[in-house]
Short mmCIF file of C-alpha atoms in Angstrom, two decimals:
data_model
loop_
_atom_site.label_atom_id
_atom_site.label_comp_id
_atom_site.label_asym_id
_atom_site.label_seq_id
_atom_site.Cartn_x
_atom_site.Cartn_y
_atom_site.Cartn_z
CA MET A 70 0.00 -0.01 0.01
CA GLU A 71 1.19 3.51 -0.79
CA HIS A 72 2.17 5.69 2.15
CA TRP A 73 1.84 9.42 2.67
CA VAL A 74 5.54 10.28 2.74
CA TYR A 75 6.79 13.57 4.13
CA THR A 76 10.46 14.45 3.65
CA ALA A 77 12.14 16.88 6.00
CA SER A 78 15.67 18.25 6.00
CA ILE A 79 17.45 17.49 9.29
CA PHE A 80 21.09 18.70 9.57
CA GLY A 81 21.28 18.91 5.83
CA HIS A 82 20.02 15.35 5.26
CA GLY A 83 16.64 14.40 3.85
CA VAL A 84 14.66 12.25 6.28
CA SER A 85 11.37 10.66 5.19
CA PHE A 86 8.40 9.97 7.45
CA ASN A 87 5.34 7.85 6.69
CA MET A 88 2.79 10.30 8.02
CA ASP A 89 -0.21 7.94 7.80
CA THR A 90 1.64 5.43 10.02
CA ILE A 91 2.55 8.14 12.51
CA LEU A 92 -1.03 9.42 12.66
CA THR A 93 -2.55 5.96 13.23
CA MET A 94 0.19 5.10 15.76
CA TRP A 95 -0.68 8.20 17.80
CA PHE A 96 -4.38 7.47 17.36
CA THR A 97 -3.76 3.96 18.76
CA MET A 98 -1.88 5.34 21.77
CA LEU A 99 -4.67 7.85 22.42
CA LEU A 100 -7.24 5.03 22.35
CA LEU A 101 -5.20 3.07 24.86
CA ILE A 102 -4.85 6.08 27.20
CA VAL A 103 -8.61 6.74 27.09
CA LEU A 104 -9.35 3.04 27.63
CA ALA A 105 -6.96 2.90 30.60
CA LEU A 106 -8.61 5.96 32.18
CA PHE A 107 -12.08 4.52 31.77
CA THR A 108 -10.98 1.11 33.14
CA THR A 109 -9.23 2.46 36.23
CA ARG A 110 -11.30 5.53 37.17
CA ASN A 111 -13.72 3.67 39.44
CA LEU A 112 -12.18 0.42 40.58
CA LYS A 113 -14.39 -1.80 42.74
CA MET A 114 -14.01 -5.01 44.72
CA VAL A 115 -16.81 -6.45 42.58
CA PRO A 116 -15.57 -5.42 39.11
CA GLY A 117 -17.72 -4.15 36.31
CA LYS A 118 -17.46 -5.52 32.77
CA LEU A 119 -14.63 -3.26 31.63
CA GLN A 120 -12.64 -3.75 34.84
CA LEU A 121 -13.21 -7.50 34.59
CA VAL A 122 -11.80 -7.60 31.05
CA GLY A 123 -8.77 -5.53 32.08
CA GLU A 124 -8.07 -7.71 35.11
CA GLY A 125 -8.47 -10.83 33.00
CA ILE A 126 -5.86 -9.67 30.48
CA ILE A 127 -3.41 -8.71 33.25
CA LYS A 128 -3.93 -12.02 35.06
CA TYR A 129 -3.43 -14.04 31.85
CA PHE A 130 -0.07 -12.49 31.02
CA ASN A 131 0.99 -12.35 34.66
CA ASP A 132 0.39 -16.12 35.02
CA ILE A 133 2.32 -16.83 31.80
CA SER A 134 5.22 -14.63 32.91
CA LYS A 135 5.34 -16.29 36.33
CA ALA A 136 5.38 -19.73 34.77
CA SER A 137 8.23 -18.90 32.42
CA MET A 138 10.49 -16.64 34.53
CA GLY A 139 9.30 -16.80 38.15
CA ASN A 140 7.31 -14.30 40.21
CA GLU A 141 10.14 -11.84 40.89
CA ASN A 142 11.15 -11.47 37.24
CA ALA A 143 7.52 -11.48 36.13
CA GLN A 144 6.77 -8.41 38.24
CA LYS A 145 9.77 -6.61 36.72
CA HIS A 146 8.87 -7.31 33.08
CA ILE A 147 5.08 -7.55 33.04
CA ALA A 148 4.76 -3.84 32.09
CA ILE A 149 6.48 -4.18 28.72
CA ILE A 150 4.71 -7.48 28.01
CA LEU A 151 1.27 -5.97 28.58
CA THR A 152 2.21 -2.83 26.67
CA LEU A 153 3.28 -4.89 23.65
CA PHE A 154 0.05 -6.88 23.63
CA MET A 155 -2.34 -3.97 24.08
CA PHE A 156 -0.56 -1.79 21.57
CA ILE A 157 -0.28 -4.44 18.87
CA LEU A 158 -3.86 -5.62 19.32
CA THR A 159 -5.27 -2.09 19.28
CA ALA A 160 -3.10 -1.13 16.29
CA ASN A 161 -4.28 -4.21 14.40
CA LEU A 162 -7.91 -3.38 15.14
CA VAL A 163 -7.46 0.22 14.03
CA GLY A 164 -7.03 -1.16 10.51
CA GLN A 165 -10.59 -2.56 10.76
CA LEU A 166 -12.11 0.82 11.75
CA PRO A 167 -13.68 2.87 8.91
CA LEU A 168 -10.75 5.30 8.86
CA LYS A 169 -10.37 4.55 5.15
CA LEU A 170 -13.39 6.80 4.64
CA ILE A 171 -11.07 9.70 5.47
CA HIS A 172 -9.32 10.30 2.16
CA LEU A 173 -5.72 11.49 2.19
CA ALA A 174 -3.85 12.98 -0.74
CA ASN A 175 -1.53 9.97 -0.50
CA GLY A 176 -1.74 6.77 1.52
CA GLU A 177 -4.59 5.79 3.82
CA LEU A 178 -5.35 5.57 7.53
CA ALA A 179 -4.84 1.83 7.97
CA SER A 180 -3.24 -0.18 10.77
CA PRO A 181 0.25 1.17 11.64
CA ASN A 182 1.38 -2.47 11.71
CA ASN A 183 1.03 -2.70 7.93
CA ASP A 184 4.24 -0.66 7.81
CA ILE A 185 7.49 -2.64 8.23
CA ASN A 186 9.05 0.44 9.90
CA MET A 187 6.52 0.16 12.77
CA THR A 188 6.98 -3.55 13.39
CA ALA A 189 10.75 -3.28 13.01
CA ALA A 190 10.82 -0.52 15.61
CA MET A 191 9.00 -2.81 18.08
CA ALA A 192 11.44 -5.59 17.24
CA ILE A 193 14.40 -3.31 17.97
CA VAL A 194 12.86 -2.32 21.33
CA VAL A 195 12.38 -6.01 22.27
CA SER A 196 15.96 -6.85 21.15
CA ILE A 197 17.56 -4.04 23.16
CA TYR A 198 15.35 -4.88 26.16
CA TYR A 199 16.11 -8.57 26.53
CA ILE A 200 19.81 -8.25 25.56
CA PHE A 201 20.19 -5.48 28.17
CA TYR A 202 18.60 -7.54 30.91
CA GLY A 203 20.42 -10.69 29.79
CA VAL A 204 23.79 -8.91 30.11
CA LYS A 205 22.69 -7.25 33.38
CA LYS A 206 21.74 -10.65 34.84
CA ASN A 207 24.59 -12.82 33.55
CA GLY A 208 27.28 -10.42 32.30
CA PHE A 209 28.71 -10.68 28.80
CA ARG A 210 28.80 -14.48 29.00
CA PHE A 211 25.09 -14.14 28.23
CA PHE A 212 26.24 -14.11 24.60
CA PHE A 213 28.07 -17.41 25.03
CA LYS A 214 25.70 -19.65 26.95
CA GLY A 215 26.73 -23.23 26.27
CA PHE A 216 29.93 -22.15 24.52
CA SER A 217 31.66 -25.11 22.94
CA ILE A 218 35.18 -25.09 21.54
CA ASP A 219 34.15 -27.89 19.17
CA GLY A 220 31.14 -25.95 17.99
CA ILE A 221 32.28 -22.37 17.49
CA ILE A 222 30.11 -21.98 14.38
CA ILE A 223 27.03 -23.13 16.28
CA THR A 224 27.87 -20.70 19.08
CA LEU A 225 28.20 -17.84 16.57
CA VAL A 226 24.87 -18.81 14.99
CA ASP A 227 23.21 -18.89 18.43
CA THR A 228 24.64 -15.44 19.21
CA LEU A 229 23.41 -14.05 15.87
CA GLU A 230 20.00 -15.52 16.62
CA LEU A 231 19.72 -13.19 19.62
CA PHE A 232 19.44 -10.31 17.16
CA VAL A 233 17.49 -12.09 14.40
CA ARG A 234 14.60 -13.60 16.39
CA PRO A 235 12.63 -10.42 17.02
CA PHE A 236 12.91 -9.39 13.38
CA SER A 237 11.25 -12.61 12.35
CA LEU A 238 8.39 -11.54 14.59
CA ALA A 239 8.35 -8.12 12.92
CA LEU A 240 8.16 -9.61 9.43
CA ARG A 241 5.43 -12.05 10.45
CA LEU A 242 3.29 -9.34 12.01
CA PHE A 243 3.82 -6.95 9.10
CA ALA A 244 3.10 -9.58 6.44
CA ASN A 245 -0.06 -10.89 8.09
CA ILE A 246 -1.61 -7.48 8.71
CA LEU A 247 -0.70 -6.15 5.27
CA ALA A 248 -1.97 -9.26 3.52
CA GLY A 249 -5.26 -9.15 5.46
CA GLU A 250 -5.89 -5.52 4.61
CA LEU A 251 -5.07 -6.09 0.94
CA LEU A 252 -7.44 -9.07 0.87
CA VAL A 253 -10.31 -7.09 2.38
CA ALA A 254 -9.64 -4.13 0.11
CA THR A 255 -9.68 -6.42 -2.93
CA PHE A 256 -13.04 -7.93 -2.05
CA ILE A 257 -14.51 -4.52 -1.22
CA SER A 258 -13.54 -3.31 -4.68
CA LEU A 259 -15.17 -6.38 -6.25
CA PHE A 260 -18.35 -6.57 -4.19
CA ALA A 261 -18.65 -4.01 -1.43
CA ILE A 262 -21.75 -5.15 0.44
CA VAL A 263 -21.67 -8.79 1.54
CA LEU A 264 -18.58 -10.61 0.25
CA PRO A 265 -15.94 -8.78 2.34
CA LEU A 266 -17.79 -9.39 5.66
CA PRO A 267 -16.47 -12.92 6.42
CA PHE A 268 -12.91 -11.80 5.66
CA MET A 269 -13.30 -8.71 7.85
CA LEU A 270 -14.47 -10.93 10.73
CA PHE A 271 -11.57 -13.30 10.13
CA GLU A 272 -9.18 -10.36 10.27
CA LEU A 273 -10.42 -9.55 13.78
CA PHE A 274 -9.33 -13.07 14.77
CA VAL A 275 -5.98 -12.59 12.98
CA ALA A 276 -5.46 -9.29 14.83
CA LEU A 277 -5.76 -11.10 18.18
CA ILE A 278 -3.62 -14.06 17.17
CA GLN A 279 -0.77 -11.92 15.80
CA ALA A 280 -0.75 -9.80 18.94
CA LEU A 281 -0.57 -12.95 21.05
CA VAL A 282 2.19 -14.50 18.92
CA PHE A 283 4.41 -11.40 19.08
CA THR A 284 3.85 -10.93 22.80
CA LEU A 285 4.23 -14.56 23.88
CA LEU A 286 7.42 -15.06 21.88
CA SER A 287 8.81 -11.80 23.23
CA THR A 288 7.99 -13.08 26.72
CA THR A 289 9.89 -16.28 25.93
CA TYR A 290 12.94 -14.36 24.76
CA ILE A 291 12.94 -12.18 27.90
CA SER A 292 12.57 -15.29 30.04
CA MET A 293 15.52 -17.00 28.33
CA ALA A 294 17.62 -13.84 28.78
CA VAL A 295 17.02 -13.44 32.49
CA GLN A 296 17.65 -17.08 33.41
CA GLU A 297 20.41 -16.94 35.99
CA GLU A 298 23.70 -18.70 35.35
CA LYS A 299 25.79 -19.89 38.32
CA ASP A 300 29.13 -18.26 38.96
CA TYR A 301 31.39 -21.10 38.02
CA TYR A 302 32.17 -23.32 35.08
CA HIS A 303 34.40 -26.27 34.31
CA LEU A 304 36.34 -27.58 31.35
CA ASP A 305 35.12 -30.97 30.17
CA LYS A 306 36.42 -32.59 26.95
CA GLY A 307 37.20 -29.29 25.28
CA GLU A 308 33.90 -27.66 26.29
CA ILE A 309 33.42 -24.74 28.63
CA ILE A 310 30.16 -25.45 30.47
CA TRP A 311 28.53 -22.90 32.74
CA GLN A 312 26.36 -24.52 35.41
#
């Protein structure tokens, strides 16, 4: 899909911005802020429907985080996990709102996640986050867990994978959201009244699944990074093994 590209000169260099992505990203964040205010403004011991949904989402990811990284680590990292899920889900659903009725000179107001720049930015945040906490927890040997003298190539591949994994998530999210929106747009152009409806409903399901996939795999990566290594190792048949 074509984007509304604005080019600005910064320190003598031309920098391009996808303005439609920026607008829908800020719209998504505004929706989340409003939703958070409505959910938390009148908390009760017997929750209402909105509070019940919010508590259910928090409990679901809190339980998953506890199971994968323990209660202490879960409390430290639950904020970014919940933020990822809520932002991705809301951004995916924004693409299903009738924002396309607002005509721009270029581009359209679709989901910000149909832009590889948006999903790559989230992947970079996740990468920096779990690498930082992995190094903070285990030092620089975090990059060489299970280092084997006989398997240096495998070790290098495993280290490279630390940086590659989140980008596979970014490509998956981008491709699924973009493909879904193109599919719906194609059927709307062919038969605008009834035919697109099943595909639009299916895209609501895809929006949830893709948000879950990105968030749960990010949780797994964070969990693997913060696993504590003991402070000693031994040499056994040419292999350095941390225990």
